[in-house]
XYZ file of C-alpha atoms in Angstrom:
120
model
C 108.603 104.752 76.623
C 106.579 104.343 80.234
C 105.277 101.051 81.432
C 103.421 100.393 84.157
C 103.241 95.874 84.874
C 100.053 94.732 87.226
C 100.239 91.712 88.740
C 98.345 89.739 91.393
C 94.734 88.912 89.724
C 93.860 85.754 89.743
C 90.989 84.085 90.891
C 88.945 83.711 93.915
C 86.901 82.609 95.752
C 84.151 85.818 97.009
C 85.402 86.747 100.974
C 88.683 86.226 99.908
C 91.651 88.168 99.577
C 93.733 89.761 96.078
C 96.670 92.227 96.751
C 97.726 94.287 92.637
C 100.056 95.402 92.539
C 101.399 97.968 89.052
C 105.384 99.467 88.848
C 106.498 102.351 87.015
C 108.867 102.450 84.862
C 110.973 104.735 81.877
C 110.317 108.352 80.814
C 108.189 108.838 83.697
C 109.145 111.821 85.903
C 107.267 113.648 88.887
C 104.302 110.977 89.630
C 101.401 112.300 91.429
C 98.163 110.457 91.786
C 98.409 106.984 90.489
C 95.372 104.895 90.884
C 93.416 101.729 89.209
C 91.006 101.363 87.456
C 88.090 98.502 87.144
C 86.390 97.660 83.701
C 83.487 94.544 84.494
C 81.517 92.942 81.189
C 79.330 95.385 79.460
C 80.204 97.896 81.771
C 81.748 101.331 81.870
C 85.982 101.347 83.571
C 84.906 102.969 86.952
C 86.890 105.193 88.905
C 88.552 102.325 92.368
C 90.112 104.023 94.421
C 93.334 106.499 93.601
C 96.203 107.833 95.919
C 98.307 111.069 95.412
C 102.201 111.510 96.241
C 101.716 112.754 99.429
C 98.875 110.713 100.415
C 95.465 112.010 99.274
C 93.495 108.867 99.383
C 89.892 108.286 97.556
C 87.616 105.132 97.199
C 84.551 103.893 95.131
C 82.336 104.233 97.194
C 82.007 100.344 96.465
C 85.289 98.811 98.342
C 85.431 101.702 100.759
C 85.691 99.740 103.812
C 87.188 96.584 101.752
C 89.834 97.905 99.712
C 93.096 99.669 100.567
C 95.722 101.816 98.131
C 99.484 102.592 99.124
C 102.298 103.574 97.069
C 106.619 103.193 97.366
C 107.154 106.722 95.936
C 110.630 104.994 95.727
C 109.900 102.551 93.786
C 107.276 104.712 91.672
C 104.845 102.052 92.902
C 100.889 101.540 93.832
C 99.498 98.233 95.487
C 95.280 97.437 96.292
C 94.809 95.347 98.978
C 91.178 93.415 98.396
C 89.306 92.037 100.828
C 86.626 90.507 101.548
C 86.352 90.769 97.707
C 82.628 89.791 95.704
C 81.251 88.413 92.991
C 80.173 91.987 91.800
C 84.954 93.125 92.293
C 84.895 90.350 89.163
C 86.752 93.151 86.480
C 89.135 93.722 84.230
C 91.649 96.027 87.115
C 93.706 98.586 85.570
C 96.882 101.147 87.112
C 96.776 104.728 85.509
C 99.487 106.782 86.764
C 99.544 110.706 85.924
C 103.585 112.044 85.689
C 105.738 114.233 83.593
C 107.388 112.588 79.898
C 110.648 114.024 78.848
C 109.156 116.812 78.098
C 108.030 118.601 81.354
C 104.553 117.898 79.249
C 101.842 116.785 82.118
C 100.561 113.016 80.945
C 98.256 110.099 81.900
C 99.658 106.384 81.525
C 97.687 103.421 81.927
C 98.941 99.365 82.495
C 97.126 96.912 80.034
C 95.056 95.563 82.994
C 94.411 92.648 85.436
C 91.135 90.275 84.972
C 90.065 89.376 89.447
C 88.145 86.782 88.910
C 85.345 86.450 92.226
C 82.946 83.414 91.902
C 82.207 79.942 94.258
């Protein structure tokens, strides 16, 4: 069984910072892409940022220059440093990764989400 456990969400004022973490554990191997998605009330889930096992990075235009994604391959952990937060960043943030299971099949896995609220 594979678990993705997110942490670091919370309430922050506009202009503030938060750092999200997500650790993958269980029967998952050769994790390729790790990323963060978010879903605001009444909106569809959208990609925020992703990073491959060799460091290839992709950001949504709305967060470029403010958010930084990184990962620790030895710990199967991905991070999202969020600076200059805006009220429109308010959403549930979900961790996602792509890896192999015990039968070597490639699968996508999701965390349960962590709420980020940006408000004064």
